[in-house]
PDB file of C-alpha atoms and ligand atoms in Angstrom:
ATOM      1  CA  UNK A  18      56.851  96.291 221.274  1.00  0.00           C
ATOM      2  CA  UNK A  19      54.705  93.792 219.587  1.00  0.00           C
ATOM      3  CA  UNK A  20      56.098  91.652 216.709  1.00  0.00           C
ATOM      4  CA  UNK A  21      54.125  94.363 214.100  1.00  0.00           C
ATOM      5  CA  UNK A  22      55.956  97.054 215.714  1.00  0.00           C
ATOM      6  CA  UNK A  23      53.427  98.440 218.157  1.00  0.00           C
ATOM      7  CA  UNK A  24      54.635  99.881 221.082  1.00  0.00           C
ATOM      8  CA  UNK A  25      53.853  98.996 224.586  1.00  0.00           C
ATOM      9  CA  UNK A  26      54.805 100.753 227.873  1.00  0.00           C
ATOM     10  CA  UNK A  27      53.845  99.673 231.609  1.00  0.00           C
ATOM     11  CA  UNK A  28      55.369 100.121 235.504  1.00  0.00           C
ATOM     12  CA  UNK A  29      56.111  97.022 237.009  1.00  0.00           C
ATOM     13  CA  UNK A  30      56.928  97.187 240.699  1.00  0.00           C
ATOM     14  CA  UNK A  31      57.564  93.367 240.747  1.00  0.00           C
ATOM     15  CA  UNK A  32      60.798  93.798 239.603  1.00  0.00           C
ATOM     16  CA  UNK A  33      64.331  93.252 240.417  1.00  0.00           C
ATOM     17  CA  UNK A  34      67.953  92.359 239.059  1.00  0.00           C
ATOM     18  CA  UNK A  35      68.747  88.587 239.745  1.00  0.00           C
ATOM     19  CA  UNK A  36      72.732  87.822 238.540  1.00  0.00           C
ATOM     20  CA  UNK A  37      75.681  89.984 237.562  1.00  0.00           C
ATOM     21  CA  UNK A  38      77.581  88.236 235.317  1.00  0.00           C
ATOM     22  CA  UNK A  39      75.541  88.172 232.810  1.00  0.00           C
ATOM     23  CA  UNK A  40      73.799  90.853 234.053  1.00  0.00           C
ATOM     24  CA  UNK A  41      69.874  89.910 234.238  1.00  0.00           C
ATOM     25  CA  UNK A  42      66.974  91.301 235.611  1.00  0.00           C
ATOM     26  CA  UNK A  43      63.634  90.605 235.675  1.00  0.00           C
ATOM     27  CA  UNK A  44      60.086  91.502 236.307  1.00  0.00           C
ATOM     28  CA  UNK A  45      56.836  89.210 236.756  1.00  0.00           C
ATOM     29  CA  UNK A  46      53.559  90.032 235.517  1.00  0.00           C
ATOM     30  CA  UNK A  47      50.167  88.958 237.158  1.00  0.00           C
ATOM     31  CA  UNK A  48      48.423  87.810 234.148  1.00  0.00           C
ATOM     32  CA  UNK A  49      49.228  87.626 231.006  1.00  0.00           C
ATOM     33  CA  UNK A  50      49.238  91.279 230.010  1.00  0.00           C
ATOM     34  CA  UNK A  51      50.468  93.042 227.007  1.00  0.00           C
ATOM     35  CA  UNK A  52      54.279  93.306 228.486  1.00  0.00           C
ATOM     36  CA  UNK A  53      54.602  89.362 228.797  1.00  0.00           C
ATOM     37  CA  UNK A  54      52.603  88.452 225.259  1.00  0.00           C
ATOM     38  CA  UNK A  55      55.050  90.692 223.755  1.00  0.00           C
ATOM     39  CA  UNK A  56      58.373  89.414 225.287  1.00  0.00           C
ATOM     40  CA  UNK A  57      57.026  85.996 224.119  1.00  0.00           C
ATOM     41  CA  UNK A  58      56.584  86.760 220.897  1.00  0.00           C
ATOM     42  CA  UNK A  59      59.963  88.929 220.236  1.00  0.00           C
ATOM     43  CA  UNK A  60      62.081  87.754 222.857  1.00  0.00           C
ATOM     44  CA  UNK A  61      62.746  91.102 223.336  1.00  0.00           C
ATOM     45  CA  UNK A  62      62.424  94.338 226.153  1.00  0.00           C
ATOM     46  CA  UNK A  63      63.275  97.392 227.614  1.00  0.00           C
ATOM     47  CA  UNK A  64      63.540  98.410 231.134  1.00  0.00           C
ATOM     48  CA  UNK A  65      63.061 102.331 232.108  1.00  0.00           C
ATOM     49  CA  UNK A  66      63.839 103.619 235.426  1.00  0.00           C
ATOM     50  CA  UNK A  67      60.782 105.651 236.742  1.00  0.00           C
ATOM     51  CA  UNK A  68      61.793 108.636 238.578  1.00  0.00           C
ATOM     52  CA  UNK A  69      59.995 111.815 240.329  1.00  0.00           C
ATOM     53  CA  UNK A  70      59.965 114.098 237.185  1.00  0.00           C
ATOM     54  CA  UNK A  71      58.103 111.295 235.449  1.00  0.00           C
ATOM     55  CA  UNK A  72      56.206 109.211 238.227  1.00  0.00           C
ATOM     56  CA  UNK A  73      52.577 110.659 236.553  1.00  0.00           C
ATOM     57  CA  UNK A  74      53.236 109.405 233.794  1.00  0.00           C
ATOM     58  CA  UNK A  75      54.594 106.487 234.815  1.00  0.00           C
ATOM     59  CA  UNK A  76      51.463 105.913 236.504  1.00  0.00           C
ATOM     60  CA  UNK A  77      49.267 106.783 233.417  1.00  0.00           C
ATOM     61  CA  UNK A  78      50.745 104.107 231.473  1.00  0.00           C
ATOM     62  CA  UNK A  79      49.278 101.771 233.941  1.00  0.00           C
ATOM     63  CA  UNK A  80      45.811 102.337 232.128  1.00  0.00           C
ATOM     64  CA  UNK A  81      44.197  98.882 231.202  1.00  0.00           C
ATOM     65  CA  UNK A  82      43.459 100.222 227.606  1.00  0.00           C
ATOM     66  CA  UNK A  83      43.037  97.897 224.548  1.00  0.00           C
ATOM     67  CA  UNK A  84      46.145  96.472 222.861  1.00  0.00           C
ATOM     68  CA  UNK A  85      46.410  98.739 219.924  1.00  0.00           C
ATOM     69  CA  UNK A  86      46.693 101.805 222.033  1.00  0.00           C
ATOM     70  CA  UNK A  87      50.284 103.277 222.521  1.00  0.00           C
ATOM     71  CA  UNK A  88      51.094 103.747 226.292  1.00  0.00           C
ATOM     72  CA  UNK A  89      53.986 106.546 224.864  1.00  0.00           C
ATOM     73  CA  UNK A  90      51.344 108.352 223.507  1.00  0.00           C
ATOM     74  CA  UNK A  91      48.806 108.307 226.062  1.00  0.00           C
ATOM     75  CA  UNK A  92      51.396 109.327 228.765  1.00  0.00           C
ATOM     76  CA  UNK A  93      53.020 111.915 226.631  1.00  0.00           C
ATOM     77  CA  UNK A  94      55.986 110.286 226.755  1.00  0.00           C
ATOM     78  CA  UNK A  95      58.762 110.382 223.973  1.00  0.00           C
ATOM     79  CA  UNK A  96      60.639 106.965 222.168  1.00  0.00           C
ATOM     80  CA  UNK A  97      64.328 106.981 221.544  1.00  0.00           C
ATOM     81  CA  UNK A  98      65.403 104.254 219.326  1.00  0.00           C
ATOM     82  CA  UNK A  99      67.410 101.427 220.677  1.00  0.00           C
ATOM     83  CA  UNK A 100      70.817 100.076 220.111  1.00  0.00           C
ATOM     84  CA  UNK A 101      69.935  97.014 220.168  1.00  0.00           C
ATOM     85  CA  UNK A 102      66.572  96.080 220.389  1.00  0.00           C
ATOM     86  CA  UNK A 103      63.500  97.163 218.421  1.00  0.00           C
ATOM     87  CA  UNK A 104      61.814  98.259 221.174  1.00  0.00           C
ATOM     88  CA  UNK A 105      61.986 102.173 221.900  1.00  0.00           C
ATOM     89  CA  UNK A 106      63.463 103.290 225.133  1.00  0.00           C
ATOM     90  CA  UNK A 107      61.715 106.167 226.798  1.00  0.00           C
ATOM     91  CA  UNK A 108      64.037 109.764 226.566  1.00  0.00           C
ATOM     92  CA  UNK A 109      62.961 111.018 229.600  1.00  0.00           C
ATOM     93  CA  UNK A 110      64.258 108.311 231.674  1.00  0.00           C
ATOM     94  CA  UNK A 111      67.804 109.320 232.802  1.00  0.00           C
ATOM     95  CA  UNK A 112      68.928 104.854 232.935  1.00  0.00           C
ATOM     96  CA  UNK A 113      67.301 102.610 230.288  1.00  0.00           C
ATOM     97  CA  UNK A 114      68.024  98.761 229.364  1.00  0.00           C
ATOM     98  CA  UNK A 115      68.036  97.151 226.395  1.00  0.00           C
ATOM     99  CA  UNK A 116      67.520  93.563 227.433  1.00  0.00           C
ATOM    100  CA  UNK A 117      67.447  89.825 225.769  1.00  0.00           C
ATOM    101  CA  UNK A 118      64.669  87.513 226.975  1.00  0.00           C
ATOM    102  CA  UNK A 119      66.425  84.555 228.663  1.00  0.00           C
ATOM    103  CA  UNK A 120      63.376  82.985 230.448  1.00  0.00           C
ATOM    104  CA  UNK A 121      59.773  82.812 230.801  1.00  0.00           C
ATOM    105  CA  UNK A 122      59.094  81.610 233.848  1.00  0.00           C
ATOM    106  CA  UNK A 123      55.282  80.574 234.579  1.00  0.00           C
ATOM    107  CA  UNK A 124      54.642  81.083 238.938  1.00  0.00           C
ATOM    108  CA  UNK A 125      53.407  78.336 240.756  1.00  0.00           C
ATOM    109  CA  UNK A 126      51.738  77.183 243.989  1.00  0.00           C
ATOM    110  CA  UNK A 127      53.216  75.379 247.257  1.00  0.00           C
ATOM    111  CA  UNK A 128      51.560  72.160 245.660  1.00  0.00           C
ATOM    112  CA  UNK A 129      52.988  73.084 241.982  1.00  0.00           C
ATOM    113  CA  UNK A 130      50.016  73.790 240.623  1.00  0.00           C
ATOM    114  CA  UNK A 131      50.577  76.603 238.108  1.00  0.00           C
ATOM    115  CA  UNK A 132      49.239  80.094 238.990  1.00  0.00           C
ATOM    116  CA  UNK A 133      48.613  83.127 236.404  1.00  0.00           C
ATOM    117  CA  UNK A 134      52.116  84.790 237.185  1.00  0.00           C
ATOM    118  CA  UNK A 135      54.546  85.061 234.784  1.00  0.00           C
ATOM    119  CA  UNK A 136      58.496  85.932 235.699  1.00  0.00           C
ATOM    120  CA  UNK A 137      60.119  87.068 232.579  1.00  0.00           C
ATOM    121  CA  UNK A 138      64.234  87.233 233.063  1.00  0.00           C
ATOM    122  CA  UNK A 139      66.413  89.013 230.870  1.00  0.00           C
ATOM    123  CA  UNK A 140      69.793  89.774 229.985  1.00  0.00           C
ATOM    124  CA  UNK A 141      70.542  93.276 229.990  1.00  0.00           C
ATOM    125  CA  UNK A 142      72.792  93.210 226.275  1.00  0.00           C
ATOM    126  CA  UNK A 143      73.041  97.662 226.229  1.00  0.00           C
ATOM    127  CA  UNK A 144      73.175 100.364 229.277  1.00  0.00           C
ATOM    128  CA  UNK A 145      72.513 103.876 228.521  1.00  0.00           C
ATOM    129  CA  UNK A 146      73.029 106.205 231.737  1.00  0.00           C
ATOM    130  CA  UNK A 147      72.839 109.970 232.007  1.00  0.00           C
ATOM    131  CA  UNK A 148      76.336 110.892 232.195  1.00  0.00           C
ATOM    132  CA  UNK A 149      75.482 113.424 235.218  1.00  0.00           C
ATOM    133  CA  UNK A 150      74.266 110.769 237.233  1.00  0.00           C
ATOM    134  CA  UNK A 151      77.984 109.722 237.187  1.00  0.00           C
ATOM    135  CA  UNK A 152      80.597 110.880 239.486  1.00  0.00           C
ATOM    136  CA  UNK A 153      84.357 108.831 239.067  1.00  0.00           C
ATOM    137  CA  UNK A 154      82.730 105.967 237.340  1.00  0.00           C
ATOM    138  CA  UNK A 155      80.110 105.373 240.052  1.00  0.00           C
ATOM    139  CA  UNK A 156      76.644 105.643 239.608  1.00  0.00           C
ATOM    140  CA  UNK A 157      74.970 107.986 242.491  1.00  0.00           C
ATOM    141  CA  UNK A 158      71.045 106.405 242.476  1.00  0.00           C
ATOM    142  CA  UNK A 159      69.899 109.050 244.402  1.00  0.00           C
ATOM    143  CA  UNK A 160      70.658 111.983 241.732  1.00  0.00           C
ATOM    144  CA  UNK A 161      68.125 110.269 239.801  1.00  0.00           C
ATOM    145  CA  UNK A 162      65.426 110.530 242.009  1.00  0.00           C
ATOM    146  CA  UNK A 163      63.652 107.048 241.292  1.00  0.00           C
ATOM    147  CA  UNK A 164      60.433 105.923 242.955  1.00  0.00           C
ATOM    148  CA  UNK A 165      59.268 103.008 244.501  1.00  0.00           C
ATOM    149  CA  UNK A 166      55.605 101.333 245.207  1.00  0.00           C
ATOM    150  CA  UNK A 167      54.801 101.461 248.479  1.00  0.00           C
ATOM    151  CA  UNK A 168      51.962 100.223 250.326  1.00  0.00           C
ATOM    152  CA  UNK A 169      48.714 101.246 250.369  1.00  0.00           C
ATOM    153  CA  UNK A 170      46.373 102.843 247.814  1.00  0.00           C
ATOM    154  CA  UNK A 171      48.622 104.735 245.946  1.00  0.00           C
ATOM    155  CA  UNK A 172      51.651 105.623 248.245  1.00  0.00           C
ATOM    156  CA  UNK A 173      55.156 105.838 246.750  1.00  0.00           C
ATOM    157  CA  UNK A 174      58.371 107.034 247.881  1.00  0.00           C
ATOM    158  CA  UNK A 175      61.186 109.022 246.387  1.00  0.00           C
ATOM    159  CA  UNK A 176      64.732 108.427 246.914  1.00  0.00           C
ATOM    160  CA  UNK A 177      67.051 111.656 247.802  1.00  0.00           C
ATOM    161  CA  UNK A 178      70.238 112.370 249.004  1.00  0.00           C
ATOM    162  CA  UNK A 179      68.896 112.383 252.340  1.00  0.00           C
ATOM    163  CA  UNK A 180      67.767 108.885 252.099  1.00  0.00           C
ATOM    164  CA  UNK A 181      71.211 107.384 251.733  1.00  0.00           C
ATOM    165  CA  UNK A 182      73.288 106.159 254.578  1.00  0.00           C
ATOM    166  CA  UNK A 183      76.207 104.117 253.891  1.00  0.00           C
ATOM    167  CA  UNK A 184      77.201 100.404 255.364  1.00  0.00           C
ATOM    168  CA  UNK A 185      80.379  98.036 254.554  1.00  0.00           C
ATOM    169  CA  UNK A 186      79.405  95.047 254.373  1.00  0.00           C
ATOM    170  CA  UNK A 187      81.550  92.057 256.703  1.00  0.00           C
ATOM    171  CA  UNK A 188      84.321  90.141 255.183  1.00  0.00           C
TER     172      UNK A 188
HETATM  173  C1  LIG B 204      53.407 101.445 240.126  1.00  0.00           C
HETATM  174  C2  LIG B 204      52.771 100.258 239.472  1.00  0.00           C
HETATM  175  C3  LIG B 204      53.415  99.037 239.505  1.00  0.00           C
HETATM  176  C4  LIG B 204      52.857  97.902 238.899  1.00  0.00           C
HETATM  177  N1  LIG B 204      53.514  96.712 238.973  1.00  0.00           N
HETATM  178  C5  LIG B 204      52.974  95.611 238.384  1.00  0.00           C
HETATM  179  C6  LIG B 204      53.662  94.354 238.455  1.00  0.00           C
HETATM  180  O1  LIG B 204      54.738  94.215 239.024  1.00  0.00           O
HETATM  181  N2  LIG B 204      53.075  93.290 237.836  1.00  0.00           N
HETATM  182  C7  LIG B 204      51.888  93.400 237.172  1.00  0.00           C
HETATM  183  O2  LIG B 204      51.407  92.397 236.634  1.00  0.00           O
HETATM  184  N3  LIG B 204      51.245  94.584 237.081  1.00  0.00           N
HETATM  185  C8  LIG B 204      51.755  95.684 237.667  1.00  0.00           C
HETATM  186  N4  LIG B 204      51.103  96.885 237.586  1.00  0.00           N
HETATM  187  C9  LIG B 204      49.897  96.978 236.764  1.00  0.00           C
HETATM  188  C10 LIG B 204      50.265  97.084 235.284  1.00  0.00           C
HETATM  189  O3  LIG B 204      51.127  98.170 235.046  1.00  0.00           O
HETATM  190  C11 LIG B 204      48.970  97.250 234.459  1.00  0.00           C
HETATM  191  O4  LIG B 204      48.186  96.072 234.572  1.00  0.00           O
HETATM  192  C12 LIG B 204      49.243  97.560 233.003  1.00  0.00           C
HETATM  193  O5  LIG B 204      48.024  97.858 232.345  1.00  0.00           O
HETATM  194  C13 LIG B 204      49.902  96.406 232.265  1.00  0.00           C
HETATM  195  O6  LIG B 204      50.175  96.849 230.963  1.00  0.00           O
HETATM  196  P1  LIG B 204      50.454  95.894 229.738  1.00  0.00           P
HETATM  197  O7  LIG B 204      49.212  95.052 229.520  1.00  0.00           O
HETATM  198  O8  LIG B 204      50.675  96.875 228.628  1.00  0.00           O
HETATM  199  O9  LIG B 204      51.663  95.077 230.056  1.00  0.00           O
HETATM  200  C14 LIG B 204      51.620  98.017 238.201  1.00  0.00           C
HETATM  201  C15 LIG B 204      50.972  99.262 238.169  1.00  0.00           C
HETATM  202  C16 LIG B 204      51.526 100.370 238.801  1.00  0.00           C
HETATM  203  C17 LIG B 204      50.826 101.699 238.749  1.00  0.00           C
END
């Protein structure tokens, strides 16, 4: 959401979460595109997991349309107000963030010359998950079917139950 209140809604694939305790995450964005101008400006965000049910959408948000247009709208996609934020999460996403903007990190080269990459971290401050996607207090990832980028033009894969195998890790 921009500081006038105009929503914004993108994937980002170069994502990940970085610390848990705080808890942050973060995403970068190759240029400086309406997601990062935004977080600037509010210090504000909200993360969405994109799963199967939603992945076209997902993808239609992706449009490079002018600022004023509302990526909700275009992808038929519906806002849920926030806790704690003023941006809107998105309903049909089954694990949403609120998140805190803790840096704004600008990418650069092996010689330190700065490149047009932008990390933005944040501190997730509110956790909303679908209570079905929890069984004794754990969360099961692959009832929520999320998708990943894979490589290619347009390949992407779906995680399932059959996709899980489990591994201890070493003392
Ligand atoms: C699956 C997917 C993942 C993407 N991941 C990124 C990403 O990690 N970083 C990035 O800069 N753009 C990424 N893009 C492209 C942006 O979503 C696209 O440029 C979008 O228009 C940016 O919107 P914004 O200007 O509203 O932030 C991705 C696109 C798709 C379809």
């Amino acid at each position: 959401m921009d500081e006038g209140g105009r929503s914004n809604l993108a994937p980002y694939s170069f994502f990940n979460a970085f610390c848990d305790e705080p808890h942050i995450i973060g995403f970068c964005s190759n240029g400086w595109k309406d997601t990062v101008a935004n977080v600037a400006k509010t210090r504000q965000f909200v993360w969405n997991l994109a799963t199967r049910s939603i992945a076209p959408a997902m993808n239609a948000t992706s449009a490079s349309v002018p600022h004023e247009v509302d990526e909700f709208v275009l992808a038929g996609l519906t806002k849920l107000t926030s806790c704690r934020v003023k941006p809107y999460r998105v309903q049909e996403s089954p694990v949403t963030f609120e998140c805190a903007c803790t840096q704004l990190v600008q990418l650069q080269d092996a010689h330190g010359v700065p490149v047009e990459a932008w990390m933005v971290f944040g501190e997730v401050i509110e956790v909303h998950i679908d209570k079905s996607l929890i069984t004794d207090g754990v969360y099961h990832t692959a009832q929520a079917h999320p998708v990943l980028r894979g490589g290619g033009n347009g390949e992407y894969a779906e995680i399932h139950a059959e996709a899980i195998f489990s591994m201890q890790a070493p003392d």
